[in-house]
Structures are given as C-alpha cells and as structure tokens.
Amino acid sequence: MAKNTRFEKVYTQGAVNVTEIWVDKDTGVNYLYHVSGYSGGLTPLLDRDGKPVISPVANR
C-alpha cells in the first residue's frame, strides 16, 4: 500500500473518544475527525462565520 502524503494529522486528543484535526496539504482545508467506540465522523472545520478553516499551503 502506498503512503498517503496528502493529509497530515496536526492535532489529536483522547484514547477511547478520539478527536483529531487533519489538514489537506493540497488545499489547506482543515477537517475535524471524531471517533467514539464503533462510531465516527469527519467534517470540515468551520470558523465562526461558517467558512472552512484553511491553513497556509507550502508551494509544491
């Protein structure tokens, strides 16, 4: 299996109830991932105006 280099985990919290923030290195969009037991979900991380949080992207 090839190594996925597009997404980078920048934050993690918890062991059983896990919350993580992942950044798409191509677009800079931040995603919130939360898992608890057998359930989980992924959504774009939004700012107070409802717009996606975007991190600076290094030029490739």
XYZ file of C-alpha atoms in Angstrom:
60
model
C 0.000 0.000 0.000
C 1.369 3.429 -0.957
C 1.940 6.015 1.752
C -0.723 8.730 1.751
C 1.044 12.085 1.867
C -1.900 14.385 1.066
C -3.294 14.575 4.620
C -1.375 15.419 7.777
C -2.622 14.938 11.350
C -1.886 18.165 13.242
C -3.799 17.552 16.495
C -5.016 14.566 18.493
C -6.781 14.230 21.832
C -8.112 11.214 23.738
C -7.703 7.468 23.648
C -11.219 5.974 23.612
C -13.098 9.093 22.474
C -10.621 10.437 19.928
C -10.722 13.893 18.361
C -8.242 14.763 15.606
C -7.632 17.620 13.198
C -6.313 16.724 9.756
C -5.050 19.179 7.115
C -5.283 18.579 3.372
C -1.803 19.633 2.232
C -3.034 20.341 -1.321
C -5.876 22.725 -0.400
C -5.089 23.713 3.214
C -8.615 22.791 4.369
C -8.786 21.561 7.998
C -11.007 18.587 8.885
C -12.320 17.538 12.300
C -12.429 13.772 12.869
C -14.091 12.292 15.953
C -14.493 8.622 16.850
C -16.168 7.053 19.873
C -16.422 3.281 20.062
C -17.704 1.990 16.717
C -18.981 5.384 15.515
C -17.032 8.157 13.862
C -17.374 11.189 11.690
C -15.384 13.592 9.536
C -16.360 17.174 8.685
C -14.636 20.342 7.521
C -13.608 22.510 10.470
C -15.533 25.799 10.257
C -14.799 29.256 11.650
C -17.385 31.436 13.392
C -18.677 32.705 10.006
C -19.308 29.160 8.755
C -16.366 29.192 6.334
C -13.784 26.375 6.244
C -10.609 26.886 8.268
C -7.731 26.992 5.771
C -4.072 26.656 6.760
C -1.259 28.098 4.645
C -0.107 25.659 1.959
C 3.563 25.332 1.037
C 4.197 25.754 -2.680
C 4.902 22.464 -4.392
